[in-house]
PDB file of C-alpha atoms in Angstrom:
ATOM      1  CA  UNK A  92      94.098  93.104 152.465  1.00  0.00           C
ATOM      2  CA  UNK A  93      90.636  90.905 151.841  1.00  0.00           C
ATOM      3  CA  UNK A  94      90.919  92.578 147.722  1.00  0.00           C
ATOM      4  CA  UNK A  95      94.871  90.840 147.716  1.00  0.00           C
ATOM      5  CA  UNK A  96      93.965  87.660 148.866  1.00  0.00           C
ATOM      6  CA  UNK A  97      90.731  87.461 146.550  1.00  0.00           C
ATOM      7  CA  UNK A  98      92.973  88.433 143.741  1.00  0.00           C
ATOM      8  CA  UNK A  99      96.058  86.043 144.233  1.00  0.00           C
ATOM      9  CA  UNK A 100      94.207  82.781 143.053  1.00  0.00           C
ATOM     10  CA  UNK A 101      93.941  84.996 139.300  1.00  0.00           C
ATOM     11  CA  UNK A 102      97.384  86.114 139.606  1.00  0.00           C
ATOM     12  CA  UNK A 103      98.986  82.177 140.359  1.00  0.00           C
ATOM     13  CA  UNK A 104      96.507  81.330 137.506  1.00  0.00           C
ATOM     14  CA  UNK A 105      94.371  78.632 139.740  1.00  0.00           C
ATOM     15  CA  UNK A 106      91.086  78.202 138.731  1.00  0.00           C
ATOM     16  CA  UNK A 107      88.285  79.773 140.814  1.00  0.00           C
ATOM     17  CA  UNK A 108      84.334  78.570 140.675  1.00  0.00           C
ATOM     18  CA  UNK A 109      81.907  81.321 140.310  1.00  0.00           C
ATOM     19  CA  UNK A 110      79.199  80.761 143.217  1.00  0.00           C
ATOM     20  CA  UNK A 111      75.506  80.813 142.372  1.00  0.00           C
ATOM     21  CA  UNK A 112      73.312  80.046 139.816  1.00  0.00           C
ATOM     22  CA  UNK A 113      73.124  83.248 138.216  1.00  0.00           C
ATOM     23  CA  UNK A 114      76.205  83.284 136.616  1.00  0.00           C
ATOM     24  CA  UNK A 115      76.469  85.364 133.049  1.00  0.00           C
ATOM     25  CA  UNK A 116      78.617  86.482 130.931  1.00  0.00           C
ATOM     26  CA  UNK A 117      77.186  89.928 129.743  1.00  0.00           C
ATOM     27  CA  UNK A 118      79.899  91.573 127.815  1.00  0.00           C
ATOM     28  CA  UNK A 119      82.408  90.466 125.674  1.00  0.00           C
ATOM     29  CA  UNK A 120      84.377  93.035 123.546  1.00  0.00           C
ATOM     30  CA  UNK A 121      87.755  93.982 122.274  1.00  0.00           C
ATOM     31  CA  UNK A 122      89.385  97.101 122.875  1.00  0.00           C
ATOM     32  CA  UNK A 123      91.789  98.174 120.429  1.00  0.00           C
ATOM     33  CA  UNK A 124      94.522 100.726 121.851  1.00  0.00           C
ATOM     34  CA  UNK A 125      94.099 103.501 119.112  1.00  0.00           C
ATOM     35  CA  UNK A 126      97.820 104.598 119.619  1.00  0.00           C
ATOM     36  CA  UNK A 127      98.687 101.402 118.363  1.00  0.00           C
ATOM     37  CA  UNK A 128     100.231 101.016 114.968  1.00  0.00           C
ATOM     38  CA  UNK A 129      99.953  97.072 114.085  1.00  0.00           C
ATOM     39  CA  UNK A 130      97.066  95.539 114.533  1.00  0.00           C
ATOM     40  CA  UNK A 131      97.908  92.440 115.657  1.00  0.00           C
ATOM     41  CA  UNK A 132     101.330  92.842 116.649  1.00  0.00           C
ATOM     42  CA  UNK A 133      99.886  95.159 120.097  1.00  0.00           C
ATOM     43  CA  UNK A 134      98.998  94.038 123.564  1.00  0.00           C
ATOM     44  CA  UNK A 135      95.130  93.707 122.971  1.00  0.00           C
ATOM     45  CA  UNK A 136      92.983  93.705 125.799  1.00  0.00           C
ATOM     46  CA  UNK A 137      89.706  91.644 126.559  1.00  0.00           C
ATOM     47  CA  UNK A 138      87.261  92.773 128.970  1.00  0.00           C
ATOM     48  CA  UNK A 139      85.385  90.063 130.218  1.00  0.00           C
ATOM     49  CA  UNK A 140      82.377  90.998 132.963  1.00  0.00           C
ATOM     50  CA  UNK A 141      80.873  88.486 134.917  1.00  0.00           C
ATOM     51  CA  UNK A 142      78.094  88.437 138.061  1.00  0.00           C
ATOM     52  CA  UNK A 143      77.430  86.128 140.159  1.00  0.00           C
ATOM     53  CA  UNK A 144      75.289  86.308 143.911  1.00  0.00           C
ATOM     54  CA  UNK A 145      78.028  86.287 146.450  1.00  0.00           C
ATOM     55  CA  UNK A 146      78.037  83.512 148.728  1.00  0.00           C
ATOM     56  CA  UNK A 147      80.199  81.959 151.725  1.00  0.00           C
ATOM     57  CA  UNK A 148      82.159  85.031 151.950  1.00  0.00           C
ATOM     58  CA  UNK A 149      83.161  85.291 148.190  1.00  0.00           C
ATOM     59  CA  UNK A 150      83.079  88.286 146.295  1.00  0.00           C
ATOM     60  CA  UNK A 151      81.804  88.904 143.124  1.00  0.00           C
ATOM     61  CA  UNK A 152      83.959  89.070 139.704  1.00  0.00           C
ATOM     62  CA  UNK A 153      83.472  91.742 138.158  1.00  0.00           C
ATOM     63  CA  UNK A 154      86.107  92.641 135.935  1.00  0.00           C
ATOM     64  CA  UNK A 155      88.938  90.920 134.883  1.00  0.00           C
ATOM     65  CA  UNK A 156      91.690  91.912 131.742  1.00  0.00           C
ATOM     66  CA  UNK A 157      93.782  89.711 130.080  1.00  0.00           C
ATOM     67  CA  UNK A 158      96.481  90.919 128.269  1.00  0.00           C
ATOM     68  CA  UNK A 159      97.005  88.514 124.837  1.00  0.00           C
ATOM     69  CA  UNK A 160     100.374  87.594 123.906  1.00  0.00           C
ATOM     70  CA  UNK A 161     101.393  89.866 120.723  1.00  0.00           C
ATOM     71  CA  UNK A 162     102.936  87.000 118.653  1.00  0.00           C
ATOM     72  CA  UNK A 163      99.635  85.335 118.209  1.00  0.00           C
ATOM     73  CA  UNK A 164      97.252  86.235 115.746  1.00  0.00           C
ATOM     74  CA  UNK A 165      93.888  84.056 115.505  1.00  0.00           C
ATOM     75  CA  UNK A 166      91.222  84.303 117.590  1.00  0.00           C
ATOM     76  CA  UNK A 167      88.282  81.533 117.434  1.00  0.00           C
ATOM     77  CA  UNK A 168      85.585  82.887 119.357  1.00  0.00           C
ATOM     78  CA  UNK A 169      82.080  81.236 119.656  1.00  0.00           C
ATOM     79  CA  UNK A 170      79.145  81.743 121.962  1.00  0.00           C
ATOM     80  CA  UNK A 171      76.559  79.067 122.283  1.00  0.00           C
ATOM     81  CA  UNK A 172      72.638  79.789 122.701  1.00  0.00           C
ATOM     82  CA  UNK A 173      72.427  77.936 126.635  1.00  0.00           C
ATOM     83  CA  UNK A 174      74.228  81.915 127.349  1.00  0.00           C
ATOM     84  CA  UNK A 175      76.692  79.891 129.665  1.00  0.00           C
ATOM     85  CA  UNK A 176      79.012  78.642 127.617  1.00  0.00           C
ATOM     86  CA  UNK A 177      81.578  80.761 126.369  1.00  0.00           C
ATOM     87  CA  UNK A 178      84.727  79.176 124.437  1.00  0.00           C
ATOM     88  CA  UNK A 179      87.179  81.229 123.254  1.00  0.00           C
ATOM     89  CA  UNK A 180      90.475  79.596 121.448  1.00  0.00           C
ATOM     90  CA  UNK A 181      93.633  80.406 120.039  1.00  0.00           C
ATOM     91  CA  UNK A 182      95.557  78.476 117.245  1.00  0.00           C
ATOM     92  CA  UNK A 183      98.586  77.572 119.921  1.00  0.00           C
ATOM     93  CA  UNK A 184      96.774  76.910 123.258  1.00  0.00           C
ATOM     94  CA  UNK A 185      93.336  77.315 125.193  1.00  0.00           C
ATOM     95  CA  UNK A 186      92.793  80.851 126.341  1.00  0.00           C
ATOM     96  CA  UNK A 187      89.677  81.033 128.410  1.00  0.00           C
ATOM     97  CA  UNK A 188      86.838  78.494 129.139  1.00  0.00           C
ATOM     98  CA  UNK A 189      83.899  79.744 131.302  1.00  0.00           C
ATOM     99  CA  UNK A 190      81.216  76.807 131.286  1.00  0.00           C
ATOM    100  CA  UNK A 191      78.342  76.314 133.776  1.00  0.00           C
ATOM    101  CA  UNK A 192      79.466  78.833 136.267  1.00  0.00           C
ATOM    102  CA  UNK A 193      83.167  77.862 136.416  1.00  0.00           C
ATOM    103  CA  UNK A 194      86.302  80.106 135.139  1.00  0.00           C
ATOM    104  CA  UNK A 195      88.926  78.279 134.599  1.00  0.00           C
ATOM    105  CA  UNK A 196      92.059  80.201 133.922  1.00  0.00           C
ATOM    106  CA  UNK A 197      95.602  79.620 133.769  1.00  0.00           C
ATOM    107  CA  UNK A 198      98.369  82.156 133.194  1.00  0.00           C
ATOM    108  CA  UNK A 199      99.794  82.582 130.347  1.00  0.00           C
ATOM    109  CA  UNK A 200     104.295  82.712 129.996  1.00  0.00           C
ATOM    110  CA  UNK A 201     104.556  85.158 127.267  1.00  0.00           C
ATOM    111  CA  UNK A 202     108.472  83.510 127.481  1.00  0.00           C
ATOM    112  CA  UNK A 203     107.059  80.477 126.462  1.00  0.00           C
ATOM    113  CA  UNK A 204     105.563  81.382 122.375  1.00  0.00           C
ATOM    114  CA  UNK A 205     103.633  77.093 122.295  1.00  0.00           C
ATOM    115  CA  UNK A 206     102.699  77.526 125.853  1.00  0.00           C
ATOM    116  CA  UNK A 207     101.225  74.041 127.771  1.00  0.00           C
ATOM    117  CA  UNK A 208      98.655  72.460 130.127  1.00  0.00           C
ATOM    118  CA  UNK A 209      99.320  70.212 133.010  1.00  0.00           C
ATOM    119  CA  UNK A 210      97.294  67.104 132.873  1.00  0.00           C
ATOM    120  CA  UNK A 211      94.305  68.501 135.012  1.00  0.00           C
ATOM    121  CA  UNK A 212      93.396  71.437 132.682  1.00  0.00           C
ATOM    122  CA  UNK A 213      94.363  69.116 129.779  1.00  0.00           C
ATOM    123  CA  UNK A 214      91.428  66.890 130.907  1.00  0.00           C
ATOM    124  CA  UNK A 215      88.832  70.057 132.279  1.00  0.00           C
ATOM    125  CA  UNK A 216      89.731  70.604 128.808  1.00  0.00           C
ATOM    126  CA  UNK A 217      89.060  67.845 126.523  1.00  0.00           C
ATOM    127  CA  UNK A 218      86.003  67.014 128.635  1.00  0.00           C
ATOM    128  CA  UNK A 219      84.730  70.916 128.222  1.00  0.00           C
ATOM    129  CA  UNK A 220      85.829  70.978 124.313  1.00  0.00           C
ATOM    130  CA  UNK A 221      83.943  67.864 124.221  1.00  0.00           C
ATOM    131  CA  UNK A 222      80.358  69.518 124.765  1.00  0.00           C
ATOM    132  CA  UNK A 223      81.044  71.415 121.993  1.00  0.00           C
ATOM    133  CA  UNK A 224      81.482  68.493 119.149  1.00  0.00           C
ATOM    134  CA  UNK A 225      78.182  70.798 117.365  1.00  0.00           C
ATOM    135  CA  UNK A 226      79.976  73.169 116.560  1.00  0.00           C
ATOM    136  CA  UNK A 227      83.603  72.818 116.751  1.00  0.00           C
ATOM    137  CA  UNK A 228      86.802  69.997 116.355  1.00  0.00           C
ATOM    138  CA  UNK A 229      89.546  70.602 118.341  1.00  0.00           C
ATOM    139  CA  UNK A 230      92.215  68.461 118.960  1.00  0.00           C
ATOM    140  CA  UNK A 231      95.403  68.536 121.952  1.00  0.00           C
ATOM    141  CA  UNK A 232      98.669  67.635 121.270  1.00  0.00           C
ATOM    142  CA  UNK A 233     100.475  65.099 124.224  1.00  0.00           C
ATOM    143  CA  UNK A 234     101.899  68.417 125.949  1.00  0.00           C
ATOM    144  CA  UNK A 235      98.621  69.772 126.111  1.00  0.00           C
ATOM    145  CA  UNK A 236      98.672  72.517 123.188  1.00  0.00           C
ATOM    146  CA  UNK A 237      96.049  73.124 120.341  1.00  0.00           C
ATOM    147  CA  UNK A 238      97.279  72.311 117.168  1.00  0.00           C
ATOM    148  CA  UNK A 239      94.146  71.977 115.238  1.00  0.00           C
ATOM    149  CA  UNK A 240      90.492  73.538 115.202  1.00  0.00           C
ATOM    150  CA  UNK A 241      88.237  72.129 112.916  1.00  0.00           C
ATOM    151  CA  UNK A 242      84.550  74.034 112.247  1.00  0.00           C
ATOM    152  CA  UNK A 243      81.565  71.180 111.680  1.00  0.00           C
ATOM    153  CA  UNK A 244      79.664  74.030 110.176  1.00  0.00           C
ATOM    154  CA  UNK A 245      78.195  73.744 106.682  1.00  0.00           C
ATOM    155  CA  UNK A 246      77.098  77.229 106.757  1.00  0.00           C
ATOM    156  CA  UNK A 247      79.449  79.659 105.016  1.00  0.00           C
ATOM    157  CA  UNK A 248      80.740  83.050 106.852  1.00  0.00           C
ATOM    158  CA  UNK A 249      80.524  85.868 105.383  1.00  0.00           C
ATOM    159  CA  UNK A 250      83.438  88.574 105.800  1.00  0.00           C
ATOM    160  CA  UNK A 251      81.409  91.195 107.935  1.00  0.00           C
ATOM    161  CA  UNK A 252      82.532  93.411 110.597  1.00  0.00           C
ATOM    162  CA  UNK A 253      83.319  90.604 113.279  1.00  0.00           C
ATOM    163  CA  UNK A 254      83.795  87.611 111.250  1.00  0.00           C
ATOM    164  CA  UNK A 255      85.902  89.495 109.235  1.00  0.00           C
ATOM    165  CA  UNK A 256      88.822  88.368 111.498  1.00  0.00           C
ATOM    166  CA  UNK A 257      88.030  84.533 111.836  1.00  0.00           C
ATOM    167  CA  UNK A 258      89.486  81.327 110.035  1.00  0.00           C
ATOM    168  CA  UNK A 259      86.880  80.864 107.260  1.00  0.00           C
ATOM    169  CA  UNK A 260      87.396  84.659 105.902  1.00  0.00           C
ATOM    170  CA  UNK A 261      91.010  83.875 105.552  1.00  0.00           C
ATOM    171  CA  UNK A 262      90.746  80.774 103.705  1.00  0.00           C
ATOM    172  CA  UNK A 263      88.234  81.686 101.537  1.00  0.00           C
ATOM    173  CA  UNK A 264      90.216  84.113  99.561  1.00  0.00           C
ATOM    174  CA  UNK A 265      92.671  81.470  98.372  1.00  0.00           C
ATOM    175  CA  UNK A 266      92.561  80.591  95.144  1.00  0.00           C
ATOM    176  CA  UNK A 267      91.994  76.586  93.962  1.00  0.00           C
ATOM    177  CA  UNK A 268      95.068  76.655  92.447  1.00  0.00           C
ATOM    178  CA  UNK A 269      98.675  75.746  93.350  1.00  0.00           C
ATOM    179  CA  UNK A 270      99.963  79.141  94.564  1.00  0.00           C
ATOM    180  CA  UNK A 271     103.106  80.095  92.881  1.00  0.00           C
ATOM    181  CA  UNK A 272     105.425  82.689  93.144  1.00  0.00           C
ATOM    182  CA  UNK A 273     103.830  85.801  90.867  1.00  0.00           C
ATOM    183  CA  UNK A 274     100.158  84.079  90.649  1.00  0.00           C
ATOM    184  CA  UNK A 275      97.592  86.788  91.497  1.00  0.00           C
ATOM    185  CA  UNK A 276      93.315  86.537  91.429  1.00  0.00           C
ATOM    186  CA  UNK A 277      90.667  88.579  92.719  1.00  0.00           C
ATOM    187  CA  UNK A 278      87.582  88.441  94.489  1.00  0.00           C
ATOM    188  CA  UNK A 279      84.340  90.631  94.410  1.00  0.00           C
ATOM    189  CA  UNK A 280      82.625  92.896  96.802  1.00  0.00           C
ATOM    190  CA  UNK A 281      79.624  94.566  96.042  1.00  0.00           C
ATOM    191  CA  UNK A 282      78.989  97.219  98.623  1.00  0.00           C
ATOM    192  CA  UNK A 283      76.733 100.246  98.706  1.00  0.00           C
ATOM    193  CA  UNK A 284      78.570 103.692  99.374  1.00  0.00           C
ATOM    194  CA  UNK A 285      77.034 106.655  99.484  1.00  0.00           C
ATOM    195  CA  UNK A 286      73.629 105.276  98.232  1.00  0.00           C
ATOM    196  CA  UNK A 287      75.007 103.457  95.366  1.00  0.00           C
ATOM    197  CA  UNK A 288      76.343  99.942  94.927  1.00  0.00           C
ATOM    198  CA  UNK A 289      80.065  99.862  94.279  1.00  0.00           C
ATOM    199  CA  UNK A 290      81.764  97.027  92.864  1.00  0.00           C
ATOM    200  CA  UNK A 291      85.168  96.673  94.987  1.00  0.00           C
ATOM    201  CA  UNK A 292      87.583  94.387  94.087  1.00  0.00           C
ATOM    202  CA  UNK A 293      90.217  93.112  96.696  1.00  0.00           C
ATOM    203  CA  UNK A 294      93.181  91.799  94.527  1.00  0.00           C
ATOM    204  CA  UNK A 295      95.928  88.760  95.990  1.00  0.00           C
ATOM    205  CA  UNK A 296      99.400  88.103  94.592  1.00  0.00           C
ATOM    206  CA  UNK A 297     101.785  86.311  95.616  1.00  0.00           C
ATOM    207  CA  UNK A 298     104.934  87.818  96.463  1.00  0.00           C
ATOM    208  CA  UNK A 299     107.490  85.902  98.181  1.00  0.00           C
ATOM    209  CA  UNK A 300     107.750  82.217  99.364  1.00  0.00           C
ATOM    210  CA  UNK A 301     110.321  81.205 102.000  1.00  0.00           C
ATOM    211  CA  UNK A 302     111.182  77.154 102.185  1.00  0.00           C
ATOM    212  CA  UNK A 303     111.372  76.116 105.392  1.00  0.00           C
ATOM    213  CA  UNK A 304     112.146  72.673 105.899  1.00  0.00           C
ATOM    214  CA  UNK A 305     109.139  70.853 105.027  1.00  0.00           C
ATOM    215  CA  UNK A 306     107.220  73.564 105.281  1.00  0.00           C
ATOM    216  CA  UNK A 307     107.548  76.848 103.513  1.00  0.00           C
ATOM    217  CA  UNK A 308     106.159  80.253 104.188  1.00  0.00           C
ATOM    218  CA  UNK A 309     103.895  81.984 101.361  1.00  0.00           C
ATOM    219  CA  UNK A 310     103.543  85.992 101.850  1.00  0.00           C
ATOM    220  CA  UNK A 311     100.465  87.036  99.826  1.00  0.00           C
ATOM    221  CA  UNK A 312      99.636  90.789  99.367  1.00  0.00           C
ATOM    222  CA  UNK A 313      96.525  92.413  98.954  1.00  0.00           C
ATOM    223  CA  UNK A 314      95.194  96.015  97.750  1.00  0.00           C
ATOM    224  CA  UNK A 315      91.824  97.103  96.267  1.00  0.00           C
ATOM    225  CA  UNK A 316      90.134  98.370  92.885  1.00  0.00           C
ATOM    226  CA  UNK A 317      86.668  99.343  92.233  1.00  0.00           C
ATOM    227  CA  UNK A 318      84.418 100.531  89.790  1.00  0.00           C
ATOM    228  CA  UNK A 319      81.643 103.204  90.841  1.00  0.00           C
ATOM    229  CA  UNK A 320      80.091 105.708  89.007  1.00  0.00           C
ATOM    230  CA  UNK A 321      81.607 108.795  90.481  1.00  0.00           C
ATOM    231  CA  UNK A 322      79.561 111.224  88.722  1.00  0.00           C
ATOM    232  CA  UNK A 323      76.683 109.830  91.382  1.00  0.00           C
ATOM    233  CA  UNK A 324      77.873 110.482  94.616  1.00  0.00           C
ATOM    234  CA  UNK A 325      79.426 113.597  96.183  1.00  0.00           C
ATOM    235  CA  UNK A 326      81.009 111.246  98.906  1.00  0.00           C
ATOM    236  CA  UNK A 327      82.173 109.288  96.191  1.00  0.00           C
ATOM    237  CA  UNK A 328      83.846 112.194  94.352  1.00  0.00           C
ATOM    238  CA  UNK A 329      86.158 112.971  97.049  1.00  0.00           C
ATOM    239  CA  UNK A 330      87.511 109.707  97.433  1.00  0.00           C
ATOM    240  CA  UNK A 331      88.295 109.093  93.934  1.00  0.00           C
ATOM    241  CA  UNK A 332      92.122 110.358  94.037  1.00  0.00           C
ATOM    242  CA  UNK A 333      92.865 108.495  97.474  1.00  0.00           C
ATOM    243  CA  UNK A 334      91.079 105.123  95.543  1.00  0.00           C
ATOM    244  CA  UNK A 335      92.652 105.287  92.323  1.00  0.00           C
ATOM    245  CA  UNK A 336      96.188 105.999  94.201  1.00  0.00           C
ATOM    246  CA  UNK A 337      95.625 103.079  96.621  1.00  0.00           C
ATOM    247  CA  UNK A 338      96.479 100.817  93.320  1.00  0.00           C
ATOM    248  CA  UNK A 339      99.627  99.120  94.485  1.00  0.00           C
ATOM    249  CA  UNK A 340     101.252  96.010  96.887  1.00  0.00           C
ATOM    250  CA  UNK A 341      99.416  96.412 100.163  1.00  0.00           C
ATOM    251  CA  UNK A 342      97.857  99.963 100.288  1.00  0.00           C
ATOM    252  CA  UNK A 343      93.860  99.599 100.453  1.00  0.00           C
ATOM    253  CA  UNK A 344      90.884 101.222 100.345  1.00  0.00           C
ATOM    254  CA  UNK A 345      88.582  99.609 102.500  1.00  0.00           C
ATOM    255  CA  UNK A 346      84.579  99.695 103.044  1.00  0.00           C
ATOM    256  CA  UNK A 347      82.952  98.057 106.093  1.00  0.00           C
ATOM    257  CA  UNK A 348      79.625  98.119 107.362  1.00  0.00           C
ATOM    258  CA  UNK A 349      79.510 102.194 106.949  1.00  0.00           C
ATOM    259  CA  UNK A 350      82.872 102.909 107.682  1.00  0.00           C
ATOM    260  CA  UNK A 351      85.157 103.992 105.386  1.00  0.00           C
ATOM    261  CA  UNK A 352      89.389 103.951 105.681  1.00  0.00           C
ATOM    262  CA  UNK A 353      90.575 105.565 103.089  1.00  0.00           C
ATOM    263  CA  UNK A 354      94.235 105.450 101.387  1.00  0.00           C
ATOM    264  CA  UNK A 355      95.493 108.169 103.327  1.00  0.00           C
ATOM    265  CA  UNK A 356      95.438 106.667 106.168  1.00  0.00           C
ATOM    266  CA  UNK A 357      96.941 103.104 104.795  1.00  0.00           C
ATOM    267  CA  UNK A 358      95.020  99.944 105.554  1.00  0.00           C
ATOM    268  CA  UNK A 359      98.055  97.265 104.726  1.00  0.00           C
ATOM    269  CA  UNK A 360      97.279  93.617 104.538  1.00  0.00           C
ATOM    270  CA  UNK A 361     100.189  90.818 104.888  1.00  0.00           C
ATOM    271  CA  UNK A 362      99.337  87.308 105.082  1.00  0.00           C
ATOM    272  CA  UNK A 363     101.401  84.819 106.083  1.00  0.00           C
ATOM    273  CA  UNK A 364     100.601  81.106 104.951  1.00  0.00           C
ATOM    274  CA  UNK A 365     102.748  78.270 106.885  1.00  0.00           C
ATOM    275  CA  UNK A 366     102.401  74.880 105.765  1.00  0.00           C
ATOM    276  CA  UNK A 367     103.490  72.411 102.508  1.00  0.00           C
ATOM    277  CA  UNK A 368     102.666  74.290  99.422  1.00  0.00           C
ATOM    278  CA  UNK A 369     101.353  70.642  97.958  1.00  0.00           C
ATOM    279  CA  UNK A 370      98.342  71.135 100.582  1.00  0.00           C
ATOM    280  CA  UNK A 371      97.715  74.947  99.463  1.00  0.00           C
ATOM    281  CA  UNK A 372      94.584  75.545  98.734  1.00  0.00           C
ATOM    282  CA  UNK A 373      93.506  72.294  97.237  1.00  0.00           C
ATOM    283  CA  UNK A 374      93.094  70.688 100.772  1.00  0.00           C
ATOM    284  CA  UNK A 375      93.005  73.475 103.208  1.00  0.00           C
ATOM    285  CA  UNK A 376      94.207  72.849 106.562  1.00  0.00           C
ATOM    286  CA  UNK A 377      93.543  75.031 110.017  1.00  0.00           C
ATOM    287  CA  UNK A 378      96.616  74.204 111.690  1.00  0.00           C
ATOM    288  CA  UNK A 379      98.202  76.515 109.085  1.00  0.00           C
ATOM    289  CA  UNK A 380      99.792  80.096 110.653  1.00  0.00           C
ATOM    290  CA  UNK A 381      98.598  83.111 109.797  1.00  0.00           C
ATOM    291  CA  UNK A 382      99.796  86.648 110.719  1.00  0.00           C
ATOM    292  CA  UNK A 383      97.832  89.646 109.903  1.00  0.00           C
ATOM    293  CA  UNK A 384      99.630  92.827 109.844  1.00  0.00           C
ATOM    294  CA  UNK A 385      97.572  96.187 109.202  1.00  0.00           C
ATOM    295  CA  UNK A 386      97.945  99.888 110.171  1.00  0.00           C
ATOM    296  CA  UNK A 387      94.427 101.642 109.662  1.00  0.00           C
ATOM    297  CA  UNK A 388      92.131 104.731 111.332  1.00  0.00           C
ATOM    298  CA  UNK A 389      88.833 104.514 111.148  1.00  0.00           C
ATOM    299  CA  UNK A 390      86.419 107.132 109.336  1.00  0.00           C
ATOM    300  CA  UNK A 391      83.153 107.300 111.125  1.00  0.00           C
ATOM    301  CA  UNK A 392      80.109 108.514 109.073  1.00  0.00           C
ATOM    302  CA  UNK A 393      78.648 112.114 110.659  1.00  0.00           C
TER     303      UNK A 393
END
């Protein structure tokens, strides 16, 4: 009876302080459901652990899901040196902020897609977001949902395992040109396989664009060529056929951070670009959508 009524304050989403000063977050990790076959179209689940010294009575949290809404697909995640701060957002709305021993949660109406904040988390918000002008710009709308996200950083990300799936990855590998129906580029990877560098190129084109108003919708696809000396690597040799039949709209061969996905079991990329094609890519803009779609297995080295 004591575990319901501890519980109910998460359920009704009201926000509940963390007592004491030692306070942590000490794991933060997503946990991909391997039956899944979308990506980012699947209830993901965050674990989020949390200890604090229990005082007047309270217990400590110490593990709490959150189930994500499946139509969203960015994730801006950032965690600051003090350890204490942890700020995660989402393109539509505030997720979770955790700052100097506080959670502040509110539930989330998967009914509702833009989601809103009532004027007391709108301000916890804006004076929390505020803290964090070093790193980040993020901006409210009147009904309380995130509409824009602006990074202050100069330094450039690089598409590795985790920041793979953030913002900057996604933008860089437009092209500065007007995107047009047909228009395809490339960009290089060199990675080393099997004890060899590989040149792997990860080829764009444009495949269908949907008017919408002001606004139209450009679908880019995405698949992969590369150029290795075969002759050099045994591992190398037996994924030649799978490679060279991966050519094609949206089947991939993919290589990340020693682990391989190969075109038999289909790594299929979809992006989804929402905003005026006049502002595509010359002047890039964050409050644009974009979806992610990908069915993949990973291939663990032995």
């Amino acid at each position: 009876m004591l575990k319901f009524f501890f519980f109910l304050p998460l359920i009704l989403g009201i926000s509940l302080p963390l007592q004491g000063q030692s306070a942590q977050v000490l794991q933060l990790r997503w946990r991909w459901k391997k039956s899944a076959p979308y990506f980012y179209q699947q209830t993901t689940l965050i674990q989020i652990r949390t200890k604090t010294k229990s005082e007047k009575g309270f217990s400590p949290l110490r593990k709490e899901e959150i189930r994500l809404v499946r139509d969203f697909s960015l994730r801006f995640l950032q965690r600051y040196s003090n350890g204490r701060t942890l700020l995660s957002l989402r393109v539509d709305r505030l997720r979770l902020l955790y700052k100097q021993n506080e959670l502040v949660q509110w539930k989330l109406d998967s009914k509702s897609p833009t989601g809103s904040l009532n004027s007391l988390q709108k301000k916890l918000a804006k004076k929390i977001l505020s803290q964090a002008g070093k790193e980040w710009k993020v901006e409210l709308d009147d009904k309380g949902n995130l509409y824009q996200v602006q990074t202050l950083s100069k330094k450039r990300w690089r598409p590795d395992r985790e920041k793979k799936r953030e913002l900057a990855f996604f933008f860089s590998i437009l092209p500065q040109k007007d995107l047009t129906l047909g228009s395809e580029w490339s960009r290089l990877y060199r990675r080393k396989i099997g004890g060899i560098f590989v040149d792997i190129y990860r080829n764009f084109r444009v495949v269908e664009i949907q008017p919408q108003g002001e606004q139209s919708v450009v679908k880019i696809a995405s698949y992969i060529s590369a150029k290795p000396p075969w002759k050099r690597s045994p591992l190398l040799s037996r994924i030649q056929p799978k490679l060279l039949a991966s050519g094609g709209e949206g089947s991939v061969l993919f290589h990340r951070d020693g682990e391989l996905i190969s075109s038999a079991q289909t790594l299929r990329f979809l992006w989804h670009y929402r905003g005026r094609l006049a502002d595509l890519p010359v002047d890039i803009r964050q409050e644009y959508l974009i979806k992610t779609e990908f069915r993949a297995q990973r291939v663990r080295k032995k």
